[in-house]
XYZ file of C-alpha atoms in Angstrom:
643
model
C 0.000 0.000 0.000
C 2.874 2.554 0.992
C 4.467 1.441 -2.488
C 1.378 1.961 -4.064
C 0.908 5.811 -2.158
C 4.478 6.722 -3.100
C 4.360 6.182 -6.806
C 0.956 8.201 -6.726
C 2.749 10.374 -5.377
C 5.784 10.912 -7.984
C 3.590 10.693 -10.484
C 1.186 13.634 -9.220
C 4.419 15.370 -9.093
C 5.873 14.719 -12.292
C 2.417 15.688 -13.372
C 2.451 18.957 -11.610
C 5.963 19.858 -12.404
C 5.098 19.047 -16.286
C 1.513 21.483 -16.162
C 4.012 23.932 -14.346
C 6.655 23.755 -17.059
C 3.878 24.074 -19.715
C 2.554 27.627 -18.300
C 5.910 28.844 -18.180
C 6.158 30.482 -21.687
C 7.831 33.299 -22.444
C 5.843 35.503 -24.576
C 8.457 38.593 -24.884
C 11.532 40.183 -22.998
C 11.754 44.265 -22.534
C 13.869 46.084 -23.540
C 14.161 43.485 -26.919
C 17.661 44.261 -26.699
C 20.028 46.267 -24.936
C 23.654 48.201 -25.489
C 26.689 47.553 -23.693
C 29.610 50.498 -22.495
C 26.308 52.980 -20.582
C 27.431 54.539 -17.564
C 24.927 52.597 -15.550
C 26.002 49.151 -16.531
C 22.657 47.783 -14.772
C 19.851 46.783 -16.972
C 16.223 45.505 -16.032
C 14.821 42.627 -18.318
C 11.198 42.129 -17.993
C 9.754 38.924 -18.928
C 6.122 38.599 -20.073
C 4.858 34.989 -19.897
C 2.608 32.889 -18.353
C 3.874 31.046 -14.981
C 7.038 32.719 -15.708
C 7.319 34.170 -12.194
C 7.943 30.826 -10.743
C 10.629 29.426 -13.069
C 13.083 27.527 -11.083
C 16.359 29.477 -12.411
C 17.660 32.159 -14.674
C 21.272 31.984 -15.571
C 23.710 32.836 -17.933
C 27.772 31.944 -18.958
C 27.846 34.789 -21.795
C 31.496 36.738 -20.428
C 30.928 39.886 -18.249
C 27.773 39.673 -18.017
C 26.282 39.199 -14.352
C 22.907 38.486 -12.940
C 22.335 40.594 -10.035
C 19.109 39.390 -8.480
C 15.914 38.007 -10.016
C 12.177 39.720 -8.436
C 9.379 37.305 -8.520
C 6.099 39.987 -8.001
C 2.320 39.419 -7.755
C 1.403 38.233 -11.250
C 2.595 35.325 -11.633
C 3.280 36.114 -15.470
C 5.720 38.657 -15.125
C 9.898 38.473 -13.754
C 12.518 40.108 -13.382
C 15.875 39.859 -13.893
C 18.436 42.570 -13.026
C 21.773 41.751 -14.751
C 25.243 43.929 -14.379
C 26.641 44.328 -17.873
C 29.818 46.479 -16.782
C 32.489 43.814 -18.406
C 30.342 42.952 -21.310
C 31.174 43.140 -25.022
C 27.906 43.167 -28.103
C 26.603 39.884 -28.926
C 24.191 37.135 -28.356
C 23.689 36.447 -25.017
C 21.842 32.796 -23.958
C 19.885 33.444 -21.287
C 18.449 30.115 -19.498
C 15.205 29.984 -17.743
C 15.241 27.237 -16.411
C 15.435 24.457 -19.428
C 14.196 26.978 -22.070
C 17.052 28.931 -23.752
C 16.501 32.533 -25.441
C 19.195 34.603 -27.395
C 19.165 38.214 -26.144
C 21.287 40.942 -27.900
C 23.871 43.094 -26.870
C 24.953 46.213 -29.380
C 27.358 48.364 -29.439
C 26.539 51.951 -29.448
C 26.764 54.327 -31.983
C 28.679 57.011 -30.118
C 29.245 57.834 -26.558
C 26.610 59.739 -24.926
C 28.339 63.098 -24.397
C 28.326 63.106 -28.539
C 24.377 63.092 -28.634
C 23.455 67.067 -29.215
C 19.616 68.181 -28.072
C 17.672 70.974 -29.262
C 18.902 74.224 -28.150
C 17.902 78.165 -28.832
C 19.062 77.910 -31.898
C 16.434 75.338 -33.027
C 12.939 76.183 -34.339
C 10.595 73.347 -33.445
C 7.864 72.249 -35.546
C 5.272 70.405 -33.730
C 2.650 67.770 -36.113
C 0.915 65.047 -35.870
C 1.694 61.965 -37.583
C -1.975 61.014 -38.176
C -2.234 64.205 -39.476
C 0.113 65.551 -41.495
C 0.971 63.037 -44.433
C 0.789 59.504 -46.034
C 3.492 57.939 -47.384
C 3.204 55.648 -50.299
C 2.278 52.030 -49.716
C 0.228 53.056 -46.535
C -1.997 49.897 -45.182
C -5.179 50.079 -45.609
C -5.812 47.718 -42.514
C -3.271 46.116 -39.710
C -4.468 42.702 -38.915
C -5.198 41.573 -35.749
C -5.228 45.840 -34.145
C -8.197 46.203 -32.260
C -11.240 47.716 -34.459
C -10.204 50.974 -36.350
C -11.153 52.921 -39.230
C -9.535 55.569 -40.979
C -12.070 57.761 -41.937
C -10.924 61.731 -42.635
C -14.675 62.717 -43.054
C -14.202 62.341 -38.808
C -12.249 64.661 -36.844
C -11.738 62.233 -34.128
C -11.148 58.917 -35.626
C -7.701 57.874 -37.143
C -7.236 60.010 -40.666
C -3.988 57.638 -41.973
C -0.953 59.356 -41.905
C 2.288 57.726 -41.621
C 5.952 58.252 -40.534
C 7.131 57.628 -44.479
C 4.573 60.318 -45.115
C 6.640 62.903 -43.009
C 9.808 61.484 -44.763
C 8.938 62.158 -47.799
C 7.989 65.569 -46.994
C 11.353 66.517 -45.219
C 12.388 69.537 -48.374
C 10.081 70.803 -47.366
C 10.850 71.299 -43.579
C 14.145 72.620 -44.793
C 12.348 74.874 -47.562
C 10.620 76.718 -44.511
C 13.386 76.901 -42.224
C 12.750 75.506 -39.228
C 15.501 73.001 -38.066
C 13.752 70.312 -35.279
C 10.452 68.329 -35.645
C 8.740 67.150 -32.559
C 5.551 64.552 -33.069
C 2.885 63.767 -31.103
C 3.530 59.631 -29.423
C 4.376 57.097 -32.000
C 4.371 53.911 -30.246
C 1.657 52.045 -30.218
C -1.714 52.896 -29.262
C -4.347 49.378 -29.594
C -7.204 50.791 -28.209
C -10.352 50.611 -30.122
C -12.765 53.276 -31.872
C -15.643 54.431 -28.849
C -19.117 54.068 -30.384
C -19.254 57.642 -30.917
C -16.420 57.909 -33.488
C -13.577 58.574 -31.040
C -9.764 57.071 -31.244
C -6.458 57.387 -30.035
C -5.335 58.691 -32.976
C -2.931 61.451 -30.938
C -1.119 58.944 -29.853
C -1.072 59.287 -25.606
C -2.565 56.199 -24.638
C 0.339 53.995 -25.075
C 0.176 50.122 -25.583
C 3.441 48.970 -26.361
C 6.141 50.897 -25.008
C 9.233 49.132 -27.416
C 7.004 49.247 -30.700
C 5.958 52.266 -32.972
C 2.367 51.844 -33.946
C 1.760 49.690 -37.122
C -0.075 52.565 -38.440
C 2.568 54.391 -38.215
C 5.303 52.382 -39.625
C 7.903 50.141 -37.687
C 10.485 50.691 -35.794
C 12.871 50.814 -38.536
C 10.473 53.365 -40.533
C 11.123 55.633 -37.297
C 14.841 54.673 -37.484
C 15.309 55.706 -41.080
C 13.108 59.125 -40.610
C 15.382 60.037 -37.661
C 18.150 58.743 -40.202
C 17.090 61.074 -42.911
C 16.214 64.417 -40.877
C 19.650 64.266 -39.865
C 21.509 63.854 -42.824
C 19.202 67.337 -43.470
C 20.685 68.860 -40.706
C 17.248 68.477 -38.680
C 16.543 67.227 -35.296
C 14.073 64.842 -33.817
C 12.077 64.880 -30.619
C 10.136 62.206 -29.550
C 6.808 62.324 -27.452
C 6.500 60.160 -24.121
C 4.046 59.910 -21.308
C 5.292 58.392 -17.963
C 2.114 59.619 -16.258
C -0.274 57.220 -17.900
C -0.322 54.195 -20.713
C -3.234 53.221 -22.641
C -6.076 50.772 -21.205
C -5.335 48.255 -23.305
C -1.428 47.683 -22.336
C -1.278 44.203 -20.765
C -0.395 46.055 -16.956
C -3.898 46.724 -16.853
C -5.256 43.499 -17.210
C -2.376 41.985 -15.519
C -0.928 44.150 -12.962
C 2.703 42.673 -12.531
C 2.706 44.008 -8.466
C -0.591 45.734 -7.018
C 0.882 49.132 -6.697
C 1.917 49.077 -10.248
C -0.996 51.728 -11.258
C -2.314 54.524 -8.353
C -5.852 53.911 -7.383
C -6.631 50.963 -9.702
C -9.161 49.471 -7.257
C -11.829 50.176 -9.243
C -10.658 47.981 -12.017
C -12.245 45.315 -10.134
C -15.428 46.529 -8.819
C -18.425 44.483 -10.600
C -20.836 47.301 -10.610
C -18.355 50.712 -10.566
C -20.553 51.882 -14.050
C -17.404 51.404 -16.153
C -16.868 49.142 -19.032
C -14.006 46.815 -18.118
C -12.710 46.473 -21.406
C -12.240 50.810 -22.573
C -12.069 52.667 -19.137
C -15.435 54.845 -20.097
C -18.520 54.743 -18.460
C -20.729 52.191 -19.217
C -24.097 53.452 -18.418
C -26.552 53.626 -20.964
C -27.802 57.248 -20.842
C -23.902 58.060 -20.647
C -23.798 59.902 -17.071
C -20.753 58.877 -14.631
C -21.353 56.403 -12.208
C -22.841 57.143 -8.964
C -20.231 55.575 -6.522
C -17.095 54.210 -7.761
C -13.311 53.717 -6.431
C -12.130 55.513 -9.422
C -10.302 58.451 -9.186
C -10.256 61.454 -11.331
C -7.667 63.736 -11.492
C -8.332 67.172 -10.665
C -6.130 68.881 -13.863
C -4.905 71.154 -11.110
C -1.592 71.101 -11.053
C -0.709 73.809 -8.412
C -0.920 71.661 -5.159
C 2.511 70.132 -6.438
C 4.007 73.179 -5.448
C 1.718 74.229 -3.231
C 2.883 74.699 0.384
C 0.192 74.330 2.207
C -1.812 71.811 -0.240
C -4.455 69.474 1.778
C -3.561 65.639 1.423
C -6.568 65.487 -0.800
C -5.449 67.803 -3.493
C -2.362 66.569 -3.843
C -3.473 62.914 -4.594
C -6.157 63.823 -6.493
C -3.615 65.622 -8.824
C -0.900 62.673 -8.823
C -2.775 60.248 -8.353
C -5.635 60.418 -9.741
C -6.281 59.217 -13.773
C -5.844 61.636 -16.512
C -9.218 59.687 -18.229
C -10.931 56.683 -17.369
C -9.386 55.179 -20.420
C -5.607 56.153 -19.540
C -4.590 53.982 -16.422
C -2.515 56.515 -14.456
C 1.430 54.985 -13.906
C 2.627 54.415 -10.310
C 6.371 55.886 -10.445
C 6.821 55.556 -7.169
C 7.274 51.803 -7.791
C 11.163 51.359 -8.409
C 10.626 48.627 -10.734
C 8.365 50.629 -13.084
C 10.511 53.742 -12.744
C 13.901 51.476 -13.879
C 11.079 50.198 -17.099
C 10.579 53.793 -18.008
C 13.944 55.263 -18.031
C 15.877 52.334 -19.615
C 12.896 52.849 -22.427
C 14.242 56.416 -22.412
C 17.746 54.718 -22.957
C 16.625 52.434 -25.626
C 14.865 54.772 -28.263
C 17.891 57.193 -27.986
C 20.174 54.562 -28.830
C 18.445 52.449 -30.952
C 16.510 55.458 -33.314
C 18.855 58.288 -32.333
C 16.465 61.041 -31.264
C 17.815 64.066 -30.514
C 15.364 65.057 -27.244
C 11.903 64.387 -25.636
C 9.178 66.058 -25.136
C 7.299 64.358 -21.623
C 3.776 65.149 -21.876
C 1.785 66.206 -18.370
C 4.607 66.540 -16.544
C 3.442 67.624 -12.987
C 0.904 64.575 -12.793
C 3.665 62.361 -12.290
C 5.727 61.634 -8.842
C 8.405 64.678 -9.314
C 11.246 62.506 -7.385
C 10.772 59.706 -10.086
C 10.830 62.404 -12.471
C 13.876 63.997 -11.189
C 15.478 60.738 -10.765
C 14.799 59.921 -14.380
C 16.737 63.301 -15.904
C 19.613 63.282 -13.365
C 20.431 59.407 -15.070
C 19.506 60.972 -18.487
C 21.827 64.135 -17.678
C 24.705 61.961 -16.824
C 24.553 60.028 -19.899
C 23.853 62.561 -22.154
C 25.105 65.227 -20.804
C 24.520 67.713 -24.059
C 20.747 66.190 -24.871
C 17.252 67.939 -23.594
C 14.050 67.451 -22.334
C 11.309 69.390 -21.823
C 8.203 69.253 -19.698
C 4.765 69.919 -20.665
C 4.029 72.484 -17.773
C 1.108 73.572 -18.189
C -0.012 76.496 -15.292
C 0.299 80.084 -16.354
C 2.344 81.905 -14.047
C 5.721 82.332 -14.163
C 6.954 81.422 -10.681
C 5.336 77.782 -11.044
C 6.802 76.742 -14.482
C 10.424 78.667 -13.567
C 10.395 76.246 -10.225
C 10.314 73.115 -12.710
C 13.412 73.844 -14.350
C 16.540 72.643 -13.348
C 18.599 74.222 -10.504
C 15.535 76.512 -9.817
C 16.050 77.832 -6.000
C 12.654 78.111 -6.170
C 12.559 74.299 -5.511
C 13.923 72.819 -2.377
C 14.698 69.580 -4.599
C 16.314 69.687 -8.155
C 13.965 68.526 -10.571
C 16.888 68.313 -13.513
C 14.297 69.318 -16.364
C 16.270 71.710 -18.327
C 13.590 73.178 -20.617
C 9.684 74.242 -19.477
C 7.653 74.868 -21.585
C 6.220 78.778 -21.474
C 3.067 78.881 -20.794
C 2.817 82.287 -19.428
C 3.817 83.637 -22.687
C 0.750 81.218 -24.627
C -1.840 82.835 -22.294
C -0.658 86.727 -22.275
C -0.398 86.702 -26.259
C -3.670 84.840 -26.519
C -5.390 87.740 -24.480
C -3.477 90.516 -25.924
C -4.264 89.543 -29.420
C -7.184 91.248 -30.050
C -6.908 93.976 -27.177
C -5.321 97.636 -27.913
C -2.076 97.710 -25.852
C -2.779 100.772 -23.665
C -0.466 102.453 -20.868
C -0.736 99.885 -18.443
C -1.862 96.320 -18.615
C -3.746 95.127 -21.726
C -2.535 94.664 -24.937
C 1.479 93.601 -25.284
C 1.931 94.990 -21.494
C 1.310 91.269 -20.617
C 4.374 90.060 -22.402
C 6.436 93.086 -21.112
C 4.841 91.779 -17.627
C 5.748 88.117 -18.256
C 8.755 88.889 -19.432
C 9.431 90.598 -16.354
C 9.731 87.720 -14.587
C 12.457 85.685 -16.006
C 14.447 86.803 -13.701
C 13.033 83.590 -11.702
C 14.109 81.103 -14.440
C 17.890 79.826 -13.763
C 18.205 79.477 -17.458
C 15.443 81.995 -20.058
C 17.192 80.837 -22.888
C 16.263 77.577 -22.201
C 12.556 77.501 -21.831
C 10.233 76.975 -24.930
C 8.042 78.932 -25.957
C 4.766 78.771 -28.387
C 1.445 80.721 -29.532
C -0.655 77.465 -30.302
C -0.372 73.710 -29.965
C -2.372 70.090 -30.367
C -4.217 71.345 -27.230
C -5.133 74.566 -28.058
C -7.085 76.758 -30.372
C -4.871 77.910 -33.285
C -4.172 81.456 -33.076
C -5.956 82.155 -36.032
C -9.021 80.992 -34.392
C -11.686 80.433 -37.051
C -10.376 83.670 -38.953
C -7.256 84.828 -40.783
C -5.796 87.901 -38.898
C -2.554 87.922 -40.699
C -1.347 90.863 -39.171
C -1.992 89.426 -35.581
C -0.078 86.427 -36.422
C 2.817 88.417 -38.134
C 3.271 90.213 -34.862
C 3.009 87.239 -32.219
C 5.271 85.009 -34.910
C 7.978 87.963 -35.170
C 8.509 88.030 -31.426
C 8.148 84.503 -30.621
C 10.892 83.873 -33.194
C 13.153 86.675 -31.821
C 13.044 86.775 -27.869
C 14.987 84.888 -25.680
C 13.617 81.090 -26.388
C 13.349 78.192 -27.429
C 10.482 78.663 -30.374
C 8.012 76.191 -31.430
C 5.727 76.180 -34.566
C 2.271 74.449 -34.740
C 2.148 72.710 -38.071
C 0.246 74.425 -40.907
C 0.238 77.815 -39.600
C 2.660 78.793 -42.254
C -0.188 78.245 -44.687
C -3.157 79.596 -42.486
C -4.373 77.086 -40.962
C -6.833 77.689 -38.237
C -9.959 75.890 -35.881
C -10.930 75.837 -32.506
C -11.819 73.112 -30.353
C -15.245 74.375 -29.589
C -16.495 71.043 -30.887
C -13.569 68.542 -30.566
C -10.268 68.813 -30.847
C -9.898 67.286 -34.291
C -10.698 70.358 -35.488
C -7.552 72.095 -34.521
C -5.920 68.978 -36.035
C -6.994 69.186 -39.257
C -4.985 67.219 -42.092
C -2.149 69.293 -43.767
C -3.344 69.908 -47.538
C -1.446 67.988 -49.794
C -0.910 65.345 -46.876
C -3.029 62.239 -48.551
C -3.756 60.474 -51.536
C -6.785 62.652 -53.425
C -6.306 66.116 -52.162
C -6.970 68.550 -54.536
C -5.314 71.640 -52.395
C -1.412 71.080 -51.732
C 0.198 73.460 -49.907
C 3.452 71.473 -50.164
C 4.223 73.193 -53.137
C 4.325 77.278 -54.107
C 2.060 75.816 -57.237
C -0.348 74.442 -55.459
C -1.029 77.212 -52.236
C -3.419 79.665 -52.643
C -2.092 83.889 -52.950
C -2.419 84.525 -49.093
C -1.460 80.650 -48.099
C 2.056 81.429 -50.370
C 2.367 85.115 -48.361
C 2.489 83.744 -45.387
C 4.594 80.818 -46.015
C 7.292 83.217 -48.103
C 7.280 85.877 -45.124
C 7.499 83.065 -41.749
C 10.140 81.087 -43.927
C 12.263 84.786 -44.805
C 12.274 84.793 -40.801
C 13.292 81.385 -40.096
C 16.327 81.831 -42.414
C 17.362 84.438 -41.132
C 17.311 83.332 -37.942
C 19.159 80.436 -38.240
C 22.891 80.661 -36.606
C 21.985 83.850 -35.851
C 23.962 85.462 -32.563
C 22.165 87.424 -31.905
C 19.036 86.218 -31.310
C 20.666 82.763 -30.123
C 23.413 84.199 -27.796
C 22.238 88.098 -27.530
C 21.501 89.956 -24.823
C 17.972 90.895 -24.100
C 16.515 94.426 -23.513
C 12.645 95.326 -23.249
C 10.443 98.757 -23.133
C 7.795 99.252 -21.741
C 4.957 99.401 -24.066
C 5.127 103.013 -25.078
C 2.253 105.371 -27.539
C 1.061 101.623 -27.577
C 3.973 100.230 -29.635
C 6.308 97.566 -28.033
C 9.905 97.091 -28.325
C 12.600 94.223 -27.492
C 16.403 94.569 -28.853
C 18.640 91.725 -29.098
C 22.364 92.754 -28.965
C 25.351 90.796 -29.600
C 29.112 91.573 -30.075
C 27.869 95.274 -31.638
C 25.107 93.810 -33.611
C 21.705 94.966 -32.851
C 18.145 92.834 -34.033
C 15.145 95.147 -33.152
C 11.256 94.012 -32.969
C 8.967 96.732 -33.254
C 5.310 95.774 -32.588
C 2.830 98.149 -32.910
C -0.361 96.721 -30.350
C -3.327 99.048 -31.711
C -5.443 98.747 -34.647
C -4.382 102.338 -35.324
C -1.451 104.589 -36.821
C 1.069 105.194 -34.224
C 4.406 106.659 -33.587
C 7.721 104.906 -32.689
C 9.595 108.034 -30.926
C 13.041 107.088 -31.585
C 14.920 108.845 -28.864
C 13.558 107.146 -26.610
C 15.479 103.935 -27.760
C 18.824 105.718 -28.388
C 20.270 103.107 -25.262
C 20.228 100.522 -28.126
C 19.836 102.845 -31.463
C 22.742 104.698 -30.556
C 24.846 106.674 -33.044
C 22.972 104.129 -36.193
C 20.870 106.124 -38.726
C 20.044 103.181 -41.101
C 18.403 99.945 -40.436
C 17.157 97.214 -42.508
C 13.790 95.270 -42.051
C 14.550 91.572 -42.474
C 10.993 90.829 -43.625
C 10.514 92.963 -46.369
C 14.481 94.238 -47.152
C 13.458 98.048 -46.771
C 15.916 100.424 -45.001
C 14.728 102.507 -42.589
C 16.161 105.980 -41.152
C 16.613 105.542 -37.387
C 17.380 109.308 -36.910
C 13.630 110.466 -37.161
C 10.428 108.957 -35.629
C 8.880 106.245 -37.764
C 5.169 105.855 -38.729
C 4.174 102.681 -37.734
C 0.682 101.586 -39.633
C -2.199 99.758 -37.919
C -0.878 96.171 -36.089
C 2.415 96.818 -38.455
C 5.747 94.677 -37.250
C 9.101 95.550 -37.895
C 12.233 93.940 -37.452
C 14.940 95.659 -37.935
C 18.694 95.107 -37.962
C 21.928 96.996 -37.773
């Protein structure tokens, strides 16, 4: 009988251990590879699989290469494995998990990290999206096995079918207008599927797949050969990332790999919360929020960061809560994740050569993850940048973000903010008469002001319009409004960026949705009958424009003066606003006049940076100007003038 009970009982175990050995399959490792000769020689491998948690072993004999420790979390379908790469050379390495072998790569780098240049002053960024802007030839028609999409460009919120070749192909003409970096909206992939009312992730922020562009897109080598490309051009790339939230549909949502791996998820499991388990939005049928759920909104305030005497509330609502129901909101505070997100950082520079980020909703995220993400990025590449989407419109908070800010009792390391102080003051001012005191172009003069507060002015971007905004044109086509706010965006001390299309009017507001502010470029797609890619096929006013913003953009290319000069501003005086840019005895001089009416520029009362000059020439038009009499200056009339 005992003989009888003991071989039951090896053969319930060689049945277990054989059912165990079958759920232990390893679906994919992240990064998919990884480069040797980085500062931090420590890399995290993540292994997706199911029962891969509780593989006996994970070794390795490849030479220099070390495994630190392995973490076993909740899931039982996630590990990792920490391995020290210090004394390692490229190749294959053969990892073992337990009996099941799998080649892993190790490359060698391009360059050293010190050799990777960011965007600086001198760039011009041009901001688009992909979905957007332009189809390349040979664009799919459908992706097999994506979740269910259309592309349908009669809807301004479903996926319209541009491409990554598309902005290839189009890169002339990015040189042809002048500006010299191009920054997209996320291009990794987003597999969530179209809402029922003709809604999709076609921006790109609800990220699925943190190592893989979005079919749609391209691949990864399409990005590679873009990036490739634009620099051969002598232009840069930026690439969009979110490490506040990833898209519903990325397997941590599903899956968790450890329970704190997403703040407040608890409602992910409630069986009446009045959300639909499989998209994040409510799921009631007359469409009103659920009554009583665990879920947490965010609050979109995102003062109580800095805030020293926010409640507890505030403070988690803003961090913690989700950006939308649909956008599971990340848990940085969990080292593991953190280590995911900056080696992905890591990866795409190496691997596509990018030449800085752009992290979206910056304050919504933990800032000591944040800040321990750019000090490692900083080290490495020492001469790259990032910059932080920002978004509250007072100086003192955005100037508190950037790095080495005393206005911070921690360093957040962020080098560029994004101005959003300057965005709001020309938005009002743009249709107000700039008086003697506040309205008008006195708010720039006031925000300007304040830069005293920034540890570094040159380094903080600034814009009139973006993806989120209404275009400055509105739903009109002031010309003379935009001249002004384009002239001294591209001639103060920062970092400019461009909103695709306004070079050839564009406009919209988001009144309705905010497709209509990202409307498709003309010329972009297969049967468009306007193309503004071409001086044959824009309209009289669309070429205007385009001829006078590209005349600017030239000229301000490895320009001093703007790029290294010193700044000096007026007061707004007889309603007409002045800002020199000096430089080594050269002198670049916007003259804005802020009413809809004739005005004078009284000269003398510039004569600090006029001096003894009596002739200046107007970069936008090539007309000399006598600087020893007043000027007449007509209605909303912009000048810059050089000497």
């Amino acid at each position: 009988m005992k003989r009888i009970l003991l071989v039951t009982a090896i053969l319930m175990a060689n049945v277990l251990t054989m059912s165990a050995a079958k759920k232990q399959v390893i679906d994919r490792i992240e990064p998919t590879d990884w480069y040797v000769g980085l500062k931090n020689p420590q890399v995290q491998l993540m292994v997706y699989g199911q029962g891969i948690r509780d593989v006996a072993s994970v070794t390795t004999d490849y030479p220099g290469a070390v495994i630190d420790s392995i973490v076993r979390l909740d899931s039982p379908n996630y590990l990792l494995v920490y391995m020290n790469l210090r004394d390692a050379q490229p190749g294959t390495m053969v990892l073992n998990f337990g009996k099941t072998k799998v080649q892993y790569q190790l490359k060698q780098r391009e360059m050293s990290g010190d050799k990777r240049m960011g965007f600086t002053n001198a760039d011009v960024l041009y901001m688009l999206m992909p979905d957007r802007f332009a189809q390349g030839a040979n664009h799919p028609s459908k992706i097999k096995g994506m979740r269910n999409y259309v592309e349908d460009r009669t809807k301004p919120s479903l996926r319209h079918g541009g491409d990554l070749n598309g902005i290839r192909e189009h890169l002339d003409y990015f040189k042809e207008l002048g500006v010299t970096a191009l920054w997209f909206t996320p291009v990794l992939e987003n597999d969530s599927p179209d809402t029922k009312n003709d809604f999709a992730t076609y921006h790109g922020y609800a990220t699925t797949n943190y190592y893989k562009v979005d079919p749609r897109f391209g691949s990864n080598e399409d990005y590679k050969r873009l990036c490739d490309e634009a620099h051969q051009k002598g232009l840069k790339i930026v690439m969009d990332m979110i490490f506040n939230h990833s898209g519903f549909e990325h397997p941590w949502t599903k899956d968790m790999p450890t329970k704190d791996w997403l703040n407040t998820p608890e409602w992910l499991n409630e069986k009446q919360s009045g959300r639909d388990p499989m998209t994040g939005f409510t799921a009631n049928a007359d469409g009103s929020a659920p009554a009583k759920s665990a879920y947490l909104q965010t609050s979109y305030k995102l003062t109580p960061v800095v805030d020293p005497y926010a409640s507890e509330i505030d403070l988690k609502e803003t961090v913690e809560g989700w950006f939308v129901p649909s956008m599971p909101d990340l848990n940085q505070h969990n080292p593991h994740l953190m280590r995911y997100l900056i080696q992905n950082s890591i990866w795409w520079i190496e691997t596509v050569g990018i030449d800085g980020i752009r992290m979206d909703t910056y304050p919504y995220a933990y800032a000591d993850a944040m800040a321990q993400w750019l000090k490692e990025l900083n080290e490495e590449y020492p001469n790259f940048n990032t910059v932080g989407e920002t978004w509250v419109t007072e100086p003192a908070y955005t100037a508190a973000w950037q790095m080495d800010s005393k206005l911070s009792e921690k360093n957040s390391y962020l080098k560029t903010v994004m101005d959003f102080s300057f965005f709001d003051k020309l938005t009002q001012a743009r249709y107000e008469e700039t008086d003697g005191w506040w309205k008008g172009f006195n708010r720039i003069y006031n925000s300007f002001v304040y830069d005293y507060l920034y540890p570094n002015p040159s380094s903080v971007m600034a814009f009139i319009e973006n993806h989120d905004t209404d275009r400055y044109l509105g739903n009109g086509k002031d010309t003379l409004a935009l001249k002004q706010a384009l002239a001294l965006l591209l001639t103060v001390n920062r970092i400019p960026q461009l909103y695709y299309g306004t070079e050839v009017l564009m406009n919209g507001t988001k009144e309705k949705t905010d497709g209509n502010v990202r409307k498709d470029f003309p010329g972009g797609f297969p049967g468009d009958t306007h193309n503004c890619f071409t001086k044959e096929g824009r309209t009289q006013s669309e070429q205007a424009m385009f001829t006078w913003l590209s005349r600017l953009l030239h000229w301000r290319q490895g320009n001093d003066v703007i790029i290294k000069g010193k700044q000096i501003q007026f007061t707004p005086f007889n309603g007409i606003y002045v800002i020199a840019r000096q430089y080594q005895g050269k002198t670049a001089l916007t003259i804005l006049n802020g009413t809809s009416k004739p005005a004078t520029l009284e000269v003398e009362r510039y004569a600090e940076v006029i001096g003894k000059t009596s002739k200046a020439k107007d970069i936008l038009t090539n007309r000399y100007y006598d600087l020893s009499k007043n000027m007449e200056l007509k209605s909303r009339q912009s000048l810059i003038l050089e000497f």
